mmCIF file of C-alpha atoms in Angstrom:
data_model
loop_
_atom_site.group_PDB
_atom_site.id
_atom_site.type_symbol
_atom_site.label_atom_id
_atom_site.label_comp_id
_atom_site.label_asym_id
_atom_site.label_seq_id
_atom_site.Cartn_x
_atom_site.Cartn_y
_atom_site.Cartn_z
ATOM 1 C CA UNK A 186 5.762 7.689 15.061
ATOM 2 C CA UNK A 187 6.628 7.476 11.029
ATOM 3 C CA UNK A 188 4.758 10.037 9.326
ATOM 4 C CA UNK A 189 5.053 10.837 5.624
ATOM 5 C CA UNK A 190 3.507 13.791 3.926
ATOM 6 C CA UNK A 191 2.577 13.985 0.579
ATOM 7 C CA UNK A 192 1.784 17.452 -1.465
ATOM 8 C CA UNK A 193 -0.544 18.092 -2.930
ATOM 9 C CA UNK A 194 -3.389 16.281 -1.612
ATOM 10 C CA UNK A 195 -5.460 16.856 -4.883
ATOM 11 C CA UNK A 196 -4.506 18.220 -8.254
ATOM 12 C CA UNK A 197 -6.295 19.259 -11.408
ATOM 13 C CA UNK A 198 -4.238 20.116 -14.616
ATOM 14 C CA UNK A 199 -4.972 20.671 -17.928
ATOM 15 C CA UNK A 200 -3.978 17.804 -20.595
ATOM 16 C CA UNK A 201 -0.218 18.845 -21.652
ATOM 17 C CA UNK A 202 0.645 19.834 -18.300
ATOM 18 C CA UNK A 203 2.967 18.383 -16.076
ATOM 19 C CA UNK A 204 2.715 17.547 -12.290
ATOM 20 C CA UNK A 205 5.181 17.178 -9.777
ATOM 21 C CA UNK A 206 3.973 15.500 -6.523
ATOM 22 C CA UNK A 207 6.378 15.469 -3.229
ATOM 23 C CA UNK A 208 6.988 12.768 -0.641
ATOM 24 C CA UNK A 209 8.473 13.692 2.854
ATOM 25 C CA UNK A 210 9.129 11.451 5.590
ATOM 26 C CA UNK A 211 8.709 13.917 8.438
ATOM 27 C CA UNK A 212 10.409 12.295 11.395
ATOM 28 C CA UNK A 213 12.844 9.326 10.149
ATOM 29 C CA UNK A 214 15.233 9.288 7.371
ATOM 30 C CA UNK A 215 13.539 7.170 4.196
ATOM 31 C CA UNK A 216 16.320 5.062 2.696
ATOM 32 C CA UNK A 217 13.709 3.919 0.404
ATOM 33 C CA UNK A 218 10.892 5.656 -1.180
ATOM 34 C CA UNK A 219 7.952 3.581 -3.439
ATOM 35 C CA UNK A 220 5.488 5.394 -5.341
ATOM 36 C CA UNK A 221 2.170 3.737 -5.565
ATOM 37 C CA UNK A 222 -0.996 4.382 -8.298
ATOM 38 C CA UNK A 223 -4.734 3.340 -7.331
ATOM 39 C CA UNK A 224 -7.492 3.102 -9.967
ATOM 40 C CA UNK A 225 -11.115 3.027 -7.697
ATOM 41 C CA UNK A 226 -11.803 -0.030 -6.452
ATOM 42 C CA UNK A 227 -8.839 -1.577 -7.203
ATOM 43 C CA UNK A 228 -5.628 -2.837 -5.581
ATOM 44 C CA UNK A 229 -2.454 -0.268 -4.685
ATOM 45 C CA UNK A 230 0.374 -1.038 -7.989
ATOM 46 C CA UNK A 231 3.783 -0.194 -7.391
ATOM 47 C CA UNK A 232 5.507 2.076 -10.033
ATOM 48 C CA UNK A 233 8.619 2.156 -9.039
ATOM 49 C CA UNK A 234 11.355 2.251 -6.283
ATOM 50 C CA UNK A 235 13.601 5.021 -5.254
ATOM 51 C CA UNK A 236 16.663 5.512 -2.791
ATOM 52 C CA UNK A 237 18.587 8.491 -2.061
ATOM 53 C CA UNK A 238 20.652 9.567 -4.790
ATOM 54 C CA UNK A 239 20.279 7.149 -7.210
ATOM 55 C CA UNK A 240 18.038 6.396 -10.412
ATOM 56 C CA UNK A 241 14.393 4.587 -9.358
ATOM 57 C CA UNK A 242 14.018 1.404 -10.401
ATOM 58 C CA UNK A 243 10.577 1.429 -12.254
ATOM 59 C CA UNK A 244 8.320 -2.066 -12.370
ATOM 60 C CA UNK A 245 7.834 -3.343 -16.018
ATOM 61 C CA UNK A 246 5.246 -1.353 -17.681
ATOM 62 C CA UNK A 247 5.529 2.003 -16.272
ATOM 63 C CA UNK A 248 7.338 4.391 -18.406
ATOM 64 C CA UNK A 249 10.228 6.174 -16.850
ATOM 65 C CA UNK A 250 10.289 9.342 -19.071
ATOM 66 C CA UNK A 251 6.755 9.505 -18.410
ATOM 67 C CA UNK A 252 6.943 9.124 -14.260
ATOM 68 C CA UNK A 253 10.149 11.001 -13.211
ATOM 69 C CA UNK A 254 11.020 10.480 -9.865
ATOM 70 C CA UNK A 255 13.783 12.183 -7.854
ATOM 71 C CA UNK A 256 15.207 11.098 -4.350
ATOM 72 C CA UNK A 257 17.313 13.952 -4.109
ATOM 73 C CA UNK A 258 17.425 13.789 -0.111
ATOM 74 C CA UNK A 259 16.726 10.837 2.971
ATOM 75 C CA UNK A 260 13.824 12.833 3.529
ATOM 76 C CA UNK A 261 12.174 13.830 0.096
ATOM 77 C CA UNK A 262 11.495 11.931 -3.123
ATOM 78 C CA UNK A 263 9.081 13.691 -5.931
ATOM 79 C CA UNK A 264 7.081 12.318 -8.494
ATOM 80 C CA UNK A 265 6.747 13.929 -11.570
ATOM 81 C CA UNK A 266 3.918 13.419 -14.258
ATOM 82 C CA UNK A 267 5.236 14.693 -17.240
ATOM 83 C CA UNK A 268 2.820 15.645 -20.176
ATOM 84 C CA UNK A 269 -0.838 14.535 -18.313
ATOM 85 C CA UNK A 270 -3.275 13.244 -20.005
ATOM 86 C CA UNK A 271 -6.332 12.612 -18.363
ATOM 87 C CA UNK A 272 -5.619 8.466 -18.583
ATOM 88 C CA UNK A 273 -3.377 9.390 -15.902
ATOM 89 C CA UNK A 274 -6.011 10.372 -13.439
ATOM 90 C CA UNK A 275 -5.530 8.506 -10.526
ATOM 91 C CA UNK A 276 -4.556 8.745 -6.856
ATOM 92 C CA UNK A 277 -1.026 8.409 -6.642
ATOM 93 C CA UNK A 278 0.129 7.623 -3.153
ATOM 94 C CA UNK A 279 4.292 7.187 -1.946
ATOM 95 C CA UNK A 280 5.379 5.497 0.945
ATOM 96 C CA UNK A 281 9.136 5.233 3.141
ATOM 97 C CA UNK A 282 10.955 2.606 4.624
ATOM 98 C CA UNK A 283 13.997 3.141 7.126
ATOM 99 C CA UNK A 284 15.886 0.439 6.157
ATOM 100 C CA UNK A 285 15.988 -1.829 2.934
ATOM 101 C CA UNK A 286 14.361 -5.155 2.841
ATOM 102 C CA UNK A 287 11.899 -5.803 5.174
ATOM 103 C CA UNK A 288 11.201 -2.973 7.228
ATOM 104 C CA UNK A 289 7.590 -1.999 7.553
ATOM 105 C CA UNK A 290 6.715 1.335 4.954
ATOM 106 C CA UNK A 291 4.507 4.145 6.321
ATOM 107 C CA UNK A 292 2.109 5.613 3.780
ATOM 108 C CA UNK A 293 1.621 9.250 3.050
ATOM 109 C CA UNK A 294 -2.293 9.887 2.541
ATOM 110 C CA UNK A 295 -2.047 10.434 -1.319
ATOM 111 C CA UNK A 296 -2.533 12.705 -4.017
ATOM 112 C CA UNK A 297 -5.536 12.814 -6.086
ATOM 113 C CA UNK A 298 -4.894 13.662 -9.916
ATOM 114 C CA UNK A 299 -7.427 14.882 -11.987
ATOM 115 C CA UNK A 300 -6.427 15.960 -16.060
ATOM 116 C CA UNK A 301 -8.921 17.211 -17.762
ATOM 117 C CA UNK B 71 -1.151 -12.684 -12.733
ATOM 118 C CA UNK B 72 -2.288 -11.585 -9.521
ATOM 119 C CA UNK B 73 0.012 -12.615 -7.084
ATOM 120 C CA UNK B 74 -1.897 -11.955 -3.863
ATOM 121 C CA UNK B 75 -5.705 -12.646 -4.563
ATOM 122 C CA UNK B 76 -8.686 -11.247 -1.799
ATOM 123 C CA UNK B 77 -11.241 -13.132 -2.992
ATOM 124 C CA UNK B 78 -13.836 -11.099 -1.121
ATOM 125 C CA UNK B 79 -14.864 -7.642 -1.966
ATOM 126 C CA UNK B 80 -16.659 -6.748 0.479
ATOM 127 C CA UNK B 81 -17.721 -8.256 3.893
ATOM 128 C CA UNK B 82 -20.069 -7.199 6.227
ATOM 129 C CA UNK B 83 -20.209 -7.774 10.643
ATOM 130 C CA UNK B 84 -22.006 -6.913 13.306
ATOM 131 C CA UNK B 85 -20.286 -5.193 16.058
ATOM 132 C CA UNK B 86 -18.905 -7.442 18.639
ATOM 133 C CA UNK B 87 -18.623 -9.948 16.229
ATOM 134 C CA UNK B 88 -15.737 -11.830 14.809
ATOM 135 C CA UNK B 89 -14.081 -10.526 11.262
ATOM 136 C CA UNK B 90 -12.166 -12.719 9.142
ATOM 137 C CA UNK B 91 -10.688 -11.034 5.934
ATOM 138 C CA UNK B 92 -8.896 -13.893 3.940
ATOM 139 C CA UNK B 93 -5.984 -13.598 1.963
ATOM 140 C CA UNK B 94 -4.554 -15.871 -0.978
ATOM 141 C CA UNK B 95 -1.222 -15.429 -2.881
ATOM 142 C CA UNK B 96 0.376 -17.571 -5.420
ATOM 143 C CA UNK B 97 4.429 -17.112 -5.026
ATOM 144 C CA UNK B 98 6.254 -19.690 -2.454
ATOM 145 C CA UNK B 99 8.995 -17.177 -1.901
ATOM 146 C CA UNK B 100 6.836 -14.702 -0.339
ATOM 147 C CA UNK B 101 8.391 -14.374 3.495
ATOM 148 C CA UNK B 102 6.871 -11.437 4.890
ATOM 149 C CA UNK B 103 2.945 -10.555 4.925
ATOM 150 C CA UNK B 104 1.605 -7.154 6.064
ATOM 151 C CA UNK B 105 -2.067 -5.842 6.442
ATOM 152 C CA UNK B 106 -3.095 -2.293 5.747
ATOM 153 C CA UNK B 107 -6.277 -0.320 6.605
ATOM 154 C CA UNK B 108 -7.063 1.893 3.986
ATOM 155 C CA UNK B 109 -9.193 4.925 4.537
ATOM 156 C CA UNK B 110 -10.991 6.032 1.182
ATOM 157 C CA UNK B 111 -8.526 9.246 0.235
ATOM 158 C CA UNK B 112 -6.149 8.598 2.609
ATOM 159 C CA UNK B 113 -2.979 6.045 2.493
ATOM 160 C CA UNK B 114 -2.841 2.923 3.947
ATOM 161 C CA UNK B 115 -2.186 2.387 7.541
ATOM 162 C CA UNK B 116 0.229 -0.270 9.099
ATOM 163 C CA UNK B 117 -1.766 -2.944 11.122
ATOM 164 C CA UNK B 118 -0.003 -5.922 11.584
ATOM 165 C CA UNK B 119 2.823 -8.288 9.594
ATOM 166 C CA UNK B 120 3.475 -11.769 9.937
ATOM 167 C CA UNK B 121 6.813 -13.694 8.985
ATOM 168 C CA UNK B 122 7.027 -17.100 6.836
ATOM 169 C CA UNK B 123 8.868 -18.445 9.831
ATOM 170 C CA UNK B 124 5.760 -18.000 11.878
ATOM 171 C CA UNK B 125 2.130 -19.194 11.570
ATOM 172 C CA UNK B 126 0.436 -16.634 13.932
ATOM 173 C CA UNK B 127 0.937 -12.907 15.265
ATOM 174 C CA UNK B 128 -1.364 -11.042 17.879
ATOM 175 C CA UNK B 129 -1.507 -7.448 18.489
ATOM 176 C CA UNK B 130 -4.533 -6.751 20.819
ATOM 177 C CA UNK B 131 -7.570 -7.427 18.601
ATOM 178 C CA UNK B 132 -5.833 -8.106 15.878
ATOM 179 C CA UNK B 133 -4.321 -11.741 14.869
ATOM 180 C CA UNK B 134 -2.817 -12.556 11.372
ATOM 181 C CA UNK B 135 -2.587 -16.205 10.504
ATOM 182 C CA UNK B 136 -0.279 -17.587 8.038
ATOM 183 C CA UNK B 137 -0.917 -21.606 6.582
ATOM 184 C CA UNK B 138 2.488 -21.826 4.006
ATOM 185 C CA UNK B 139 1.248 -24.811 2.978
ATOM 186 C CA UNK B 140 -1.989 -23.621 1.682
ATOM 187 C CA UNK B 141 -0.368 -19.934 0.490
ATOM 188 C CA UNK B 142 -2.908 -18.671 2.836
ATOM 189 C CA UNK B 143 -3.511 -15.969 5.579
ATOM 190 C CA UNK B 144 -6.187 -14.143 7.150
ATOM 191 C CA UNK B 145 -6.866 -11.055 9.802
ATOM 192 C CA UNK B 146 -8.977 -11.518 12.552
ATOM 193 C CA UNK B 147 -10.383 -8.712 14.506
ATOM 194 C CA UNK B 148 -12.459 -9.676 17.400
ATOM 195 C CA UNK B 149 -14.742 -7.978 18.610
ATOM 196 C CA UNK B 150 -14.915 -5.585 15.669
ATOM 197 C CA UNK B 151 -16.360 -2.516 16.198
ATOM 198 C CA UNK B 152 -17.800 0.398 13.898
ATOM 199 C CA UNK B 153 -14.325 2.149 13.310
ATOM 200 C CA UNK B 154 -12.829 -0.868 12.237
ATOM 201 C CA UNK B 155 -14.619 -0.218 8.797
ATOM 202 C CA UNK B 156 -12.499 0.151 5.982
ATOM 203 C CA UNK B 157 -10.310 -1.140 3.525
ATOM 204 C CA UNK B 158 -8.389 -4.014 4.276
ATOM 205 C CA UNK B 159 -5.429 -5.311 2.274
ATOM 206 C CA UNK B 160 -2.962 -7.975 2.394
ATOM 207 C CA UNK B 161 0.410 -7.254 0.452
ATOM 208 C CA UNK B 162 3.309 -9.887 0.600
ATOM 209 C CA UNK B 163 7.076 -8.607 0.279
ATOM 210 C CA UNK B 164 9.094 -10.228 -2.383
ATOM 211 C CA UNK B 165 12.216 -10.051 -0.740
ATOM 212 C CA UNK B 166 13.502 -6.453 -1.127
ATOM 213 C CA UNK B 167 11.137 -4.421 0.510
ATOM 214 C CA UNK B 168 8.464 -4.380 -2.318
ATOM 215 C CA UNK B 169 4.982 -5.343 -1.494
ATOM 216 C CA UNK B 170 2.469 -6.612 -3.635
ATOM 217 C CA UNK B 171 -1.344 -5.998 -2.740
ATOM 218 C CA UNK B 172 -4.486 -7.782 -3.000
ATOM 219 C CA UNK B 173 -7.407 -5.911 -4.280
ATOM 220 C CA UNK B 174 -8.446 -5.342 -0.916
ATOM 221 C CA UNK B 175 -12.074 -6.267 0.852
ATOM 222 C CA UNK B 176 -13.973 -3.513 2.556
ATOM 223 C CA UNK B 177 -15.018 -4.156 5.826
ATOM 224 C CA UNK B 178 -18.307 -2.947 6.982
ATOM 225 C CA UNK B 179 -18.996 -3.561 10.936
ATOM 226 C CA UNK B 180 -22.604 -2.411 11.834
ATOM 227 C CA UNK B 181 -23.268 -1.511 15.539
#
């Protein structure tokens, strides 16, 4: 199978603080990595795109220097919520791809972010 | 502008029973259409994809329909059963690997 991992599952920080959330594709090499937000009851938005060793490509709207993201490896990509404020709350949830273009991504099961 | 539109929040079957989850999306050059199940707290799950080239794909009880001309596609899951409640979205891949999602419909299949 394609399973990705995400840790942690759940996180609660104070305001200020900053978060770092990691993506593993367990048994395949990820050439891609896409980190995904999800407000309740709503759809999944990308926030940007990531392959191995080079600088994510971030959809319009989403601030880089606010969501860093690393894909330091073929197997690891972290997101990193810099200076959390609790309008970032939100289930944050990555996913991997193989190959680029249209290969089918496998989910990880998400990380829930609280800031209080 | 939401590209890919589920119209349907929520719909609800009886078990045995036919589900059709519709799908609606706006952008011609879409030419690759996936469906997720979606757990709540959990990440989506893989179900079945459909290319433009092709205006129907079966895998066991699940068969994705795609009409180009009316930017349409549904999932039908027959006979649905209780575990087949969840989440249900459509996403469409703009040519480089990144999907766009509807908002999703929840499924709710009562025995």
């Amino acid at each position: 199978g394609a399973v990705v991992s995400q840790h942690p599952s759940w996180v609660i920080c104070k305001s200020g603080t900053s978060v770092k959330i990691e993506c593993r594709s367990l048994d395949f090499q990820a050439t891609t990595m896409f980190w995904y937000r999800q407000f309740p009851k709503q759809s999944l938005m990308l926030m940007a795109t990531s392959n191995e060793g080079s600088k994510a490509t971030y959809e319009q709207g989403v601030e880089k220097d606010k969501f860093l993201i690393n894909h330091a490896s073929l197997t690891l990509s972290t997101l990193t919520v810099t200076s959390a404020h609790p309008e970032d709350s939100s289930f944050y949830i990555c996913s991997a791809s193989r190959l680029a273009g249209q290969e089918t991504q496998y989910f990880g099961p998400g990380t829930r972010l609280l800031v209080l | 502008d939401q590209q890919v539109k589920q119209n349907s929040p929520s719909l609800s079957v009886q078990e045995g029973r036919i589900s059709i989850l519709n799908c609606d999306y706006t952008n011609s050059m879409f030419d690759y259409f996936l469906w997720y199940k979606k757990y709540p707290a959990e990440g989506p799950t893989f179900l079945i994809s459909i290319s433009s080239i092709k205006d129907k794909n079966e895998d066991g009880r699940f068969t994705v329909f795609l009409n180009k001309s009316a930017k349409h596609l549904s999932l039908h899951i027959v006979p649905s059963q209780p575990g087949d409640s969840a989440v249900y979205f459509c996403a469409a891949d703009n040519q480089g690997g990144k999907l766009i999602f509807g908002q999703g419909t929840e499924l709710s299949v009562k025995p």
